[in-house]
Short mmCIF file of C-alpha atoms and ligand atoms in Angstrom, two decimals:
data_model
loop_
_atom_site.label_atom_id
_atom_site.label_comp_id
_atom_site.label_asym_id
_atom_site.label_seq_id
_atom_site.Cartn_x
_atom_site.Cartn_y
_atom_site.Cartn_z
CA MET A 13 107.84 85.18 -107.59
CA THR A 14 106.91 87.78 -105.26
CA ALA A 15 109.57 90.39 -104.06
CA PRO A 16 110.96 89.41 -100.86
CA LEU A 17 110.54 91.79 -97.73
CA ARG A 18 114.09 92.42 -96.82
CA VAL A 19 114.96 92.64 -92.98
CA ALA A 20 117.82 94.59 -91.26
CA LEU A 21 118.87 92.76 -87.97
CA LEU A 22 120.73 94.88 -85.53
CA GLY A 23 122.82 92.80 -82.98
CA CYS A 24 123.76 89.29 -83.36
CA GLY A 25 124.27 88.10 -79.66
CA THR A 26 122.12 85.51 -77.77
CA VAL A 27 118.61 86.59 -79.28
CA GLY A 28 120.13 87.91 -82.99
CA SER A 29 121.72 84.57 -83.36
CA ALA A 30 118.61 82.63 -82.56
CA VAL A 31 116.50 85.06 -84.74
CA LEU A 32 118.69 84.33 -87.78
CA ARG A 33 118.63 80.54 -87.11
CA LEU A 34 114.82 80.44 -87.15
CA LEU A 35 114.48 82.67 -89.89
CA ALA A 36 116.75 80.10 -91.83
CA ASP A 37 114.79 77.22 -90.48
CA GLN A 38 110.95 78.49 -90.99
CA ALA A 39 111.58 80.45 -94.22
CA GLY A 40 109.04 78.32 -96.27
CA ASP A 41 106.56 78.48 -93.52
CA LEU A 42 106.95 82.23 -93.06
CA THR A 43 106.67 82.88 -96.63
CA ALA A 44 103.29 81.07 -96.43
CA ARG A 45 102.03 82.94 -93.52
CA ILE A 46 102.91 86.45 -94.70
CA GLY A 47 102.30 86.12 -98.38
CA ARG A 48 105.96 87.19 -99.23
CA PRO A 49 109.01 85.80 -98.56
CA VAL A 50 111.53 87.32 -95.96
CA GLU A 51 115.14 87.75 -96.32
CA VAL A 52 117.80 89.16 -94.14
CA ALA A 53 119.17 92.25 -95.77
CA GLY A 54 122.20 92.60 -93.33
CA VAL A 55 123.25 92.20 -89.87
CA ALA A 56 124.79 94.84 -87.78
CA VAL A 57 127.57 93.81 -85.50
CA ARG A 58 130.26 95.35 -83.50
CA ARG A 59 133.01 92.54 -84.40
CA PRO A 60 132.48 90.81 -87.60
CA ASP A 61 135.19 88.41 -86.93
CA ARG A 62 133.24 87.11 -84.01
CA HIS A 63 130.31 86.02 -86.06
CA PRO A 64 131.98 83.23 -88.33
CA ASP A 65 128.47 81.44 -88.84
CA VAL A 66 127.03 84.55 -90.65
CA PRO A 67 127.58 84.80 -94.36
CA ALA A 68 130.17 87.75 -94.32
CA GLU A 69 128.59 89.52 -97.38
CA LEU A 70 125.64 90.26 -94.76
CA LEU A 71 127.75 91.52 -91.87
CA THR A 72 128.18 95.33 -91.31
CA THR A 73 129.38 97.45 -88.61
CA ASP A 74 127.34 100.34 -90.07
CA ALA A 75 124.07 99.98 -88.11
CA HIS A 76 122.62 103.26 -89.27
CA GLY A 77 123.55 102.87 -92.74
CA LEU A 78 121.91 99.39 -92.77
CA VAL A 79 118.61 100.67 -91.16
CA THR A 80 118.41 103.60 -93.88
CA ARG A 81 119.26 101.47 -96.98
CA PRO A 82 116.75 101.68 -99.57
CA ASP A 83 116.39 97.88 -99.97
CA VAL A 84 115.58 97.33 -96.17
CA ASP A 85 111.62 97.15 -95.51
CA LEU A 86 111.92 96.04 -91.85
CA VAL A 87 114.24 96.57 -88.76
CA VAL A 88 114.59 94.07 -85.77
CA GLU A 89 116.83 95.66 -82.93
CA VAL A 90 118.31 93.15 -80.59
CA ILE A 91 121.31 95.36 -79.72
CA GLY A 92 120.01 96.30 -76.29
CA GLY A 93 120.67 99.59 -74.27
CA THR A 94 119.60 103.01 -74.93
CA GLU A 95 122.13 104.45 -77.46
CA PRO A 96 122.78 103.66 -80.48
CA ALA A 97 119.50 101.64 -80.19
CA ARG A 98 117.23 104.79 -79.69
CA SER A 99 118.76 106.73 -82.37
CA LEU A 100 118.76 103.66 -85.01
CA LEU A 101 114.88 103.13 -84.24
CA MET A 102 114.21 106.79 -84.86
CA ALA A 103 116.06 106.64 -88.32
CA ALA A 104 114.29 103.67 -89.15
CA PHE A 105 110.71 105.36 -88.53
CA GLU A 106 111.91 108.35 -90.34
CA ALA A 107 112.97 106.14 -93.22
CA GLY A 108 109.21 104.54 -93.34
CA LYS A 109 110.35 101.24 -91.77
CA SER A 110 108.45 99.25 -88.98
CA VAL A 111 110.54 98.08 -86.15
CA VAL A 112 110.34 94.99 -83.95
CA SER A 113 112.55 95.25 -80.64
CA ALA A 114 113.37 93.30 -77.78
CA ASN A 115 114.83 96.22 -75.85
CA LYS A 116 113.01 96.80 -72.45
CA ALA A 117 115.34 99.31 -71.19
CA LEU A 118 114.93 101.50 -74.17
CA LEU A 119 110.84 100.98 -74.50
CA ALA A 120 110.54 101.89 -70.64
CA ASP A 121 112.32 105.09 -70.82
CA GLU A 122 111.80 106.41 -74.43
CA GLY A 123 108.44 104.19 -75.27
CA GLY A 124 106.32 107.63 -75.61
CA GLU A 125 108.72 109.19 -78.17
CA LEU A 126 109.31 106.09 -79.87
CA HIS A 127 105.50 105.47 -80.49
CA ALA A 128 104.91 108.85 -81.43
CA ALA A 129 107.62 108.83 -84.33
CA ALA A 130 106.24 105.33 -85.39
CA ALA A 131 102.88 106.69 -85.35
CA LYS A 132 104.10 109.95 -87.21
CA ALA A 133 105.50 107.65 -89.91
CA GLY A 134 102.31 105.17 -90.11
CA VAL A 135 104.53 102.23 -89.40
CA ASP A 136 104.61 99.81 -86.53
CA LEU A 137 106.57 99.21 -83.36
CA TYR A 138 106.20 95.92 -81.48
CA TYR A 139 108.30 94.47 -78.75
CA GLU A 140 106.74 91.49 -77.46
CA ALA A 141 110.16 89.84 -76.52
CA ALA A 142 110.69 92.78 -74.24
CA VAL A 143 108.77 91.42 -71.39
CA ALA A 144 108.31 88.08 -70.24
CA GLY A 145 110.34 86.80 -73.44
CA ALA A 146 108.33 84.08 -75.21
CA ILE A 147 104.94 84.71 -73.34
CA PRO A 148 102.49 86.40 -75.56
CA LEU A 149 101.72 89.21 -73.05
CA LEU A 150 102.06 92.56 -74.67
CA ARG A 151 99.82 92.02 -77.48
CA PRO A 152 97.09 90.70 -75.19
CA LEU A 153 97.22 93.83 -73.18
CA ARG A 154 97.30 95.92 -76.14
CA GLU A 155 94.80 94.16 -78.31
CA SER A 156 92.66 91.27 -76.70
CA LEU A 157 91.82 93.27 -73.56
CA ALA A 158 91.50 96.57 -74.93
CA GLY A 159 87.78 96.50 -74.21
CA ASP A 160 88.33 95.71 -70.43
CA GLN A 161 89.42 97.84 -67.42
CA LEU A 162 92.60 96.23 -65.75
CA ARG A 163 93.13 96.42 -62.01
CA ARG A 164 96.43 94.74 -61.35
CA VAL A 165 99.34 92.92 -63.25
CA VAL A 166 101.56 91.26 -60.73
CA GLY A 167 104.26 88.61 -62.00
CA ILE A 168 107.87 86.97 -62.13
CA VAL A 169 109.19 88.60 -65.25
CA ASN A 170 112.89 88.51 -64.70
CA GLY A 171 114.28 84.92 -65.35
CA THR A 172 117.78 85.29 -64.17
CA THR A 173 116.83 86.41 -60.47
CA ASN A 174 113.81 83.69 -60.67
CA TYR A 175 116.47 81.23 -61.41
CA ILE A 176 118.85 82.28 -58.84
CA LEU A 177 116.20 82.56 -56.25
CA SER A 178 115.10 78.99 -57.06
CA ARG A 179 118.49 77.50 -57.18
CA MET A 180 119.16 79.14 -53.72
CA ALA A 181 116.03 77.56 -52.15
CA GLU A 182 116.33 74.28 -54.05
CA THR A 183 120.15 73.43 -53.87
CA GLY A 184 121.59 75.57 -51.20
CA HIS A 185 123.60 77.01 -53.80
CA GLY A 186 125.18 80.35 -53.16
CA PHE A 187 124.00 83.61 -54.96
CA THR A 188 127.43 83.83 -57.12
CA GLU A 189 127.25 80.37 -58.21
CA ALA A 190 123.79 80.67 -59.13
CA LEU A 191 124.27 83.85 -61.02
CA ALA A 192 127.19 82.28 -63.09
CA GLU A 193 124.80 79.38 -64.00
CA ALA A 194 122.29 81.93 -65.27
CA THR A 195 124.50 83.75 -67.44
CA GLU A 196 125.92 80.69 -68.98
CA LEU A 197 122.43 79.69 -69.84
CA GLY A 198 122.03 83.20 -71.61
CA TYR A 199 119.22 84.23 -69.38
CA ALA A 200 121.31 87.27 -67.84
CA GLU A 201 121.76 90.61 -69.12
CA ALA A 202 125.13 91.65 -70.56
CA ASP A 203 125.47 93.54 -67.35
CA PRO A 204 123.75 91.19 -64.88
CA THR A 205 123.24 94.05 -62.10
CA ALA A 206 120.30 94.97 -64.45
CA ASP A 207 118.73 91.54 -63.48
CA VAL A 208 120.17 91.29 -59.67
CA ASP A 209 119.37 94.81 -58.86
CA GLY A 210 115.79 94.67 -60.54
CA PHE A 211 116.50 97.44 -63.45
CA ASP A 212 115.35 94.70 -65.86
CA ALA A 213 112.15 93.72 -63.87
CA ALA A 214 111.42 97.67 -63.41
CA ALA A 215 111.67 98.30 -67.16
CA LYS A 216 109.26 95.44 -67.67
CA ALA A 217 106.78 96.88 -65.10
CA ALA A 218 106.98 99.99 -66.75
CA ILE A 219 105.92 98.87 -69.95
CA LEU A 220 103.04 96.56 -68.51
CA ALA A 221 101.76 99.35 -66.57
CA SER A 222 101.60 101.85 -69.34
CA LEU A 223 99.87 99.13 -71.82
CA ALA A 224 97.54 98.02 -68.88
CA PHE A 225 96.46 101.42 -67.51
CA HIS A 226 96.64 103.43 -70.74
CA THR A 227 99.27 105.92 -68.92
CA THR A 228 102.91 106.74 -69.69
CA VAL A 229 104.92 105.06 -66.88
CA THR A 230 108.65 105.10 -67.18
CA ALA A 231 111.15 103.11 -65.10
CA ALA A 232 111.72 106.22 -62.73
CA ASP A 233 107.92 105.77 -61.72
CA VAL A 234 108.82 102.35 -60.66
CA HIS A 235 109.85 101.31 -56.96
CA ARG A 236 112.73 99.21 -57.46
CA GLU A 237 114.72 96.72 -54.91
CA GLY A 238 116.58 93.81 -56.12
CA ILE A 239 117.82 90.45 -54.51
CA SER A 240 121.25 91.31 -53.59
CA ALA A 241 120.15 91.64 -50.15
CA VAL A 242 118.03 88.51 -49.98
CA THR A 243 119.91 86.11 -47.55
CA SER A 244 119.81 82.64 -46.97
CA THR A 245 118.07 83.67 -43.37
CA ASP A 246 115.24 85.16 -45.54
CA VAL A 247 114.80 82.15 -47.64
CA ALA A 248 114.63 79.99 -44.48
CA ARG A 249 112.34 82.27 -42.70
CA ALA A 250 110.05 82.00 -45.62
CA THR A 251 110.07 78.29 -45.47
CA GLU A 252 109.08 78.44 -41.96
CA ILE A 253 105.98 80.38 -42.37
CA GLY A 254 104.94 78.06 -45.52
CA CYS A 255 106.05 80.81 -47.99
CA THR A 256 109.10 81.13 -51.03
CA VAL A 257 110.89 84.31 -51.95
CA LYS A 258 110.25 85.76 -55.35
CA LEU A 259 111.24 88.88 -57.12
CA LEU A 260 107.84 90.12 -58.00
CA ALA A 261 106.76 93.02 -60.42
CA ILE A 262 103.47 94.48 -59.21
CA CYS A 263 101.51 97.02 -61.26
CA GLU A 264 98.17 98.44 -59.73
CA ARG A 265 95.61 100.83 -60.39
CA VAL A 266 94.75 102.27 -57.09
CA PRO A 267 91.08 103.82 -57.03
CA GLY A 268 90.75 107.41 -55.75
CA ASN A 269 89.26 108.26 -52.54
CA GLU A 270 86.13 109.78 -51.17
CA ASP A 271 88.05 113.13 -50.82
CA GLY A 272 87.84 113.50 -54.70
CA GLU A 273 91.32 112.28 -55.33
CA GLY A 274 91.31 110.39 -58.67
CA ASP A 275 92.80 106.98 -59.52
CA SER A 276 96.57 106.53 -59.42
CA VAL A 277 99.01 103.68 -60.44
CA ALA A 278 101.49 102.20 -58.03
CA VAL A 279 104.06 100.22 -59.58
CA ARG A 280 106.74 98.42 -57.88
CA VAL A 281 109.59 95.52 -58.03
CA HIS A 282 110.85 94.11 -54.82
CA PRO A 283 111.52 90.60 -53.45
CA ALA A 284 108.31 89.09 -51.67
CA MET A 285 107.55 86.18 -49.66
CA ILE A 286 104.51 84.34 -51.10
CA PRO A 287 102.63 81.20 -49.68
CA THR A 288 103.89 78.09 -51.13
CA THR A 289 100.30 77.45 -52.31
CA HIS A 290 100.29 80.68 -54.61
CA PRO A 291 100.61 79.88 -57.99
CA LEU A 292 103.56 82.11 -58.62
CA ALA A 293 105.27 79.97 -56.04
CA ALA A 294 105.48 76.98 -58.49
CA VAL A 295 107.11 79.27 -61.15
CA GLY A 296 110.80 77.75 -61.21
CA GLY A 297 113.75 78.08 -63.02
CA ALA A 298 114.11 80.96 -65.41
CA PHE A 299 110.31 80.57 -66.11
CA ASN A 300 108.21 83.65 -65.89
CA ALA A 301 104.33 83.99 -65.06
CA VAL A 302 102.32 87.01 -65.00
CA PHE A 303 98.64 87.29 -63.20
CA VAL A 304 96.42 89.92 -64.88
CA GLU A 305 93.20 90.95 -63.13
CA ALA A 306 90.61 92.81 -65.19
CA GLU A 307 87.05 93.69 -64.30
CA ALA A 308 85.21 91.83 -66.83
CA ALA A 309 87.63 88.91 -67.71
CA GLY A 310 88.70 88.23 -63.89
CA GLN A 311 91.79 86.55 -63.33
CA LEU A 312 94.01 85.47 -66.38
CA MET A 313 97.50 83.89 -65.91
CA PHE A 314 100.28 84.02 -68.40
CA TYR A 315 103.09 81.38 -68.02
CA GLY A 316 106.36 80.28 -70.03
CA GLN A 317 109.93 80.94 -70.47
CA GLY A 318 110.68 84.44 -70.13
CA ALA A 319 114.63 84.39 -71.28
CA GLY A 320 117.04 82.57 -73.51
CA GLY A 321 117.86 82.79 -77.04
CA GLU A 322 115.11 80.64 -78.77
CA PRO A 323 112.25 81.55 -76.47
CA THR A 324 113.11 85.37 -76.94
CA ALA A 325 113.36 84.82 -80.80
CA SER A 326 109.99 83.11 -80.79
CA ALA A 327 108.46 86.45 -79.65
CA VAL A 328 110.60 88.32 -81.99
CA LEU A 329 109.23 86.46 -85.14
CA GLY A 330 105.89 86.48 -83.98
CA ASP A 331 106.21 90.41 -84.11
CA LEU A 332 108.16 90.11 -87.33
CA VAL A 333 105.33 88.31 -88.91
CA ALA A 334 102.85 90.69 -87.70
CA VAL A 335 104.61 93.86 -89.03
CA ALA A 336 105.44 92.00 -92.37
CA ARG A 337 101.65 91.25 -92.90
CA ASN A 338 100.86 94.93 -92.31
CA ARG A 339 103.56 95.95 -94.57
CA VAL A 340 101.99 93.67 -97.18
CA THR A 341 98.50 95.14 -96.81
CA GLY A 342 99.63 98.65 -96.40
CA THR A 343 98.33 99.04 -92.79
CA ALA A 344 99.91 99.75 -89.55
CA GLY A 345 98.71 97.59 -86.34
CA PRO A 346 97.04 99.44 -83.53
CA GLY A 347 99.26 101.95 -81.43
CA VAL A 348 99.40 102.38 -77.73
CA THR A 349 97.16 104.76 -75.86
CA THR A 350 98.13 106.99 -72.82
CA TYR A 351 94.92 108.99 -72.56
CA ALA A 352 94.20 108.14 -68.75
CA GLY A 353 97.34 110.03 -67.62
CA LEU A 354 97.12 108.48 -64.28
CA PRO A 355 100.03 109.83 -61.67
CA ALA A 356 102.30 107.48 -60.27
CA ARG A 357 101.51 106.84 -56.49
CA PRO A 358 104.85 106.83 -54.51
CA ILE A 359 105.72 103.65 -52.53
CA ALA A 360 105.60 105.47 -49.27
CA GLU A 361 102.10 105.60 -49.61
CA THR A 362 101.56 102.15 -51.00
CA PRO A 363 99.75 99.68 -48.63
CA THR A 364 102.07 96.44 -48.37
CA ARG A 365 102.81 93.80 -45.66
CA TYR A 366 105.90 93.07 -43.97
CA HIS A 367 107.39 90.06 -42.50
CA VAL A 368 110.15 90.80 -39.63
CA SER A 369 112.41 88.58 -37.59
CA LEU A 370 114.04 90.27 -34.60
CA ASP A 371 116.76 88.67 -32.32
CA VAL A 372 115.84 89.74 -28.83
CA ALA A 373 116.43 88.88 -25.14
CA ASP A 374 113.58 87.04 -23.95
CA ARG A 375 112.58 89.04 -20.89
CA PRO A 376 109.26 90.19 -19.56
CA GLY A 377 108.16 93.01 -21.42
CA VAL A 378 110.07 92.52 -24.41
CA LEU A 379 107.31 91.45 -26.83
CA ALA A 380 104.78 94.21 -25.29
CA THR A 381 107.56 96.99 -26.20
CA VAL A 382 108.13 95.66 -29.65
CA ALA A 383 104.35 95.58 -30.32
CA GLN A 384 104.01 99.04 -28.89
CA GLU A 385 106.55 100.36 -31.65
CA PHE A 386 104.24 98.79 -34.15
CA ALA A 387 101.12 100.34 -32.62
CA ARG A 388 102.79 103.75 -32.38
CA HIS A 389 103.36 103.79 -36.46
CA GLY A 390 99.70 102.48 -36.91
CA VAL A 391 100.95 99.20 -38.11
CA SER A 392 98.85 96.14 -37.15
CA ILE A 393 100.35 92.88 -36.13
CA ALA A 394 99.04 89.65 -38.07
CA THR A 395 100.86 87.20 -36.10
CA VAL A 396 103.78 86.67 -33.87
CA ARG A 397 105.98 83.92 -33.02
CA GLN A 398 108.57 83.33 -30.52
CA ASP A 399 111.39 80.94 -31.07
CA GLY A 400 113.96 79.89 -28.42
CA ARG A 401 114.55 81.29 -25.03
CA GLY A 402 116.58 83.45 -22.83
CA ASP A 403 119.26 85.54 -24.55
CA ALA A 404 118.70 84.16 -27.92
CA ALA A 405 115.25 84.25 -28.60
CA THR A 406 113.92 85.39 -32.00
CA LEU A 407 110.52 86.89 -32.84
CA VAL A 408 108.85 86.61 -36.03
CA ILE A 409 106.11 89.24 -36.73
CA VAL A 410 103.76 89.26 -39.97
CA THR A 411 101.93 92.30 -40.33
CA HIS A 412 98.74 93.34 -41.82
CA SER A 413 98.77 95.86 -44.70
CA ALA A 414 99.80 99.27 -44.00
CA PRO A 415 101.33 102.35 -45.84
CA ASP A 416 105.09 101.18 -46.74
CA ALA A 417 106.31 104.51 -44.95
CA ALA A 418 104.80 103.18 -41.72
CA LEU A 419 106.37 100.12 -41.87
CA SER A 420 109.87 101.10 -42.90
CA ALA A 421 109.58 103.83 -39.92
CA THR A 422 108.63 100.85 -37.61
CA VAL A 423 111.79 98.91 -38.71
CA SER A 424 113.96 101.78 -38.28
CA ALA A 425 112.73 102.29 -34.69
CA LEU A 426 113.04 98.65 -33.85
CA ARG A 427 116.72 98.69 -34.88
CA GLU A 428 117.21 101.40 -32.17
CA MET A 429 115.40 99.61 -29.23
CA PRO A 430 117.67 98.33 -26.64
CA ALA A 431 115.85 95.12 -26.34
CA VAL A 432 115.97 94.28 -29.87
CA ARG A 433 119.93 92.79 -30.67
CA GLY A 434 119.32 92.74 -34.40
CA VAL A 435 116.56 92.92 -37.19
CA THR A 436 117.80 89.58 -38.88
CA SER A 437 114.98 89.46 -41.77
CA ILE A 438 112.70 91.95 -43.45
CA LEU A 439 110.80 91.08 -46.41
CA ARG A 440 107.41 92.09 -47.96
CA VAL A 441 104.68 89.57 -47.68
CA GLU A 442 102.49 89.18 -50.56
CA GLY A 443 99.49 86.83 -51.29
CA LEU A 444 98.80 85.89 -47.56
CA SER A 445 95.34 85.92 -46.55
N1 NAI B 520 118.72 87.33 -73.47
C1 NAI B 520 117.42 87.05 -73.30
O1 NAI B 520 117.16 85.99 -72.46
C2 NAI B 520 116.46 88.31 -73.57
C3 NAI B 520 117.04 89.36 -74.05
N2 NAI B 520 116.10 90.30 -74.31
C4 NAI B 520 116.76 91.62 -74.99
O2 NAI B 520 117.23 91.46 -76.27
C5 NAI B 520 118.12 92.43 -76.42
C6 NAI B 520 119.43 91.63 -76.83
O3 NAI B 520 119.88 90.62 -75.86
P1 NAI B 520 121.02 89.76 -76.02
O4 NAI B 520 120.74 88.80 -77.12
O5 NAI B 520 120.69 88.53 -74.81
O6 NAI B 520 122.21 90.40 -75.80
P2 NAI B 520 123.83 90.29 -76.37
O7 NAI B 520 124.64 91.06 -75.34
O8 NAI B 520 123.78 88.65 -76.50
O9 NAI B 520 123.83 90.56 -77.70
C7 NAI B 520 123.80 92.11 -77.94
C8 NAI B 520 124.53 92.06 -79.40
O10 NAI B 520 124.37 93.36 -79.84
C9 NAI B 520 125.94 93.62 -80.22
N3 NAI B 520 125.89 95.19 -80.30
C10 NAI B 520 125.99 96.22 -79.34
N4 NAI B 520 126.30 97.22 -79.71
C11 NAI B 520 125.78 97.30 -81.11
C12 NAI B 520 126.05 98.16 -82.15
N5 NAI B 520 126.20 99.60 -82.04
N6 NAI B 520 125.95 97.79 -83.32
C13 NAI B 520 126.02 96.54 -83.63
N7 NAI B 520 125.86 95.58 -82.73
C14 NAI B 520 125.82 95.94 -81.54
C15 NAI B 520 126.84 93.29 -79.00
O11 NAI B 520 127.99 92.94 -79.82
C16 NAI B 520 125.97 91.64 -79.10
O12 NAI B 520 126.63 90.80 -79.92
C17 NAI B 520 118.30 93.36 -75.31
O13 NAI B 520 117.67 94.21 -75.39
C18 NAI B 520 117.83 92.37 -73.95
O14 NAI B 520 117.24 93.23 -73.02
C19 NAI B 520 114.80 90.43 -74.13
C20 NAI B 520 114.26 89.34 -73.83
C21 NAI B 520 115.36 87.95 -73.28
N1 LIG B 521 117.92 89.04 -68.54
C1 LIG B 521 116.41 88.88 -68.70
C2 LIG B 521 116.13 88.18 -69.83
C3 LIG B 521 114.76 88.50 -70.26
O1 LIG B 521 114.30 89.72 -70.50
C4 LIG B 521 115.85 87.75 -67.65
O2 LIG B 521 116.43 87.04 -66.98
O3 LIG B 521 114.71 87.69 -67.53
NA1 NA B 522 106.71 88.39 -74.32
#
């Protein structure tokens, strides 16, 4: 019998426990696919008493000791967070062990250093589960599309916020109730502000942009807005114009201009109204979907479960099979390249479109004054609609594309206008023709 490959599992929460279950359920098939059996050498946890389903002899609180044990071949990290995960991965590489991780927060901030350490050790670092859970997305970007030029990656990459926005739109549930459901279902991060405030999606956007544009993009390069400021008025206004509200991650390669400025990358995460006819509008619940636009391939769409224990464990096991096969053949898979080194373009310079809803008094000249404020900032108006008459009129304006700084300066100026009683809804708009 061939000697088994021994795996150290770090963390046994939502994802880790599902990884353990799948490893046990599929042991025979995995052996056949890899060419050697896979065996769990140990499971690092914080509180062994909380894991009655795991054989006691596998449990340890000494994650570092487990990673560096000589009988461990491969490491699966599903602890999350930056430390101790970062140190554990570095220790694994120094000990010559390949790593599979689901940790987007870590990869988004420290991906460059971790890849360098893995390459130096001649081992693998795979993290398909870190972005869009079960959906095969990172390996298609790293491998299948390695011969093409990517222009844009746009998607819904956070299941929790998509679930919350879907529930708010479909059932009229409040934000808090919908978040509690998402947590109960295992979609939300340990600290749900990571989801709600867009940190999780920003980390994923950084990873996607890095792979898509062969450039180091960290979470700090990503403009981030979450969904906590999205109101029921925003959702209602979106419905009125045939749109729905989604939290989008948008990664774009911006071509250089005639003045000789080179290409840059613009990466942003924010809620946006998108037309209900847009394919991303139909992505409900905790599902994720990502559009990739490439020069030769054209448009590609990836869709599936972006969160939850079993779907995420599927991606972890896919990576585990890949790194195990490499281990069996004594090779390492392709690393990542950052040769393009494109600068990050600030949101202020990035062209976007706004939907603005204003409460105004319906008096002659008010519309003209409001329109002048847009013109003064160089923002062109695409459509204007007025609802109501007298003192309770509402102006709903959708702009054409303009630098974000010009749009936000316009909104600030509108708030100061005596004729404007209140700005009741501002959201960016994507995908309108
Ligand atoms: N839950 C999901 O749907 C998805 C999660 N992920 C990522 O997978 C990773 C794990 O997520 P979950 O399983 O949801 O989190 P979780 O909070 O359910 O599990 C993490 C486990 O790690 C343990 N842990 C923390 N520090 C430890 C340490 N120093 N030593 C040993 N164990 C330690 C915790 O006690 C907990 O049991 C995170 O990086 C997360 O971002 C990725 C995709 C989807
Ligand atoms: N909390 C995340 C889990 C997957 O990455 C999400 O809601 O998408
Ligand atoms: Na994935």
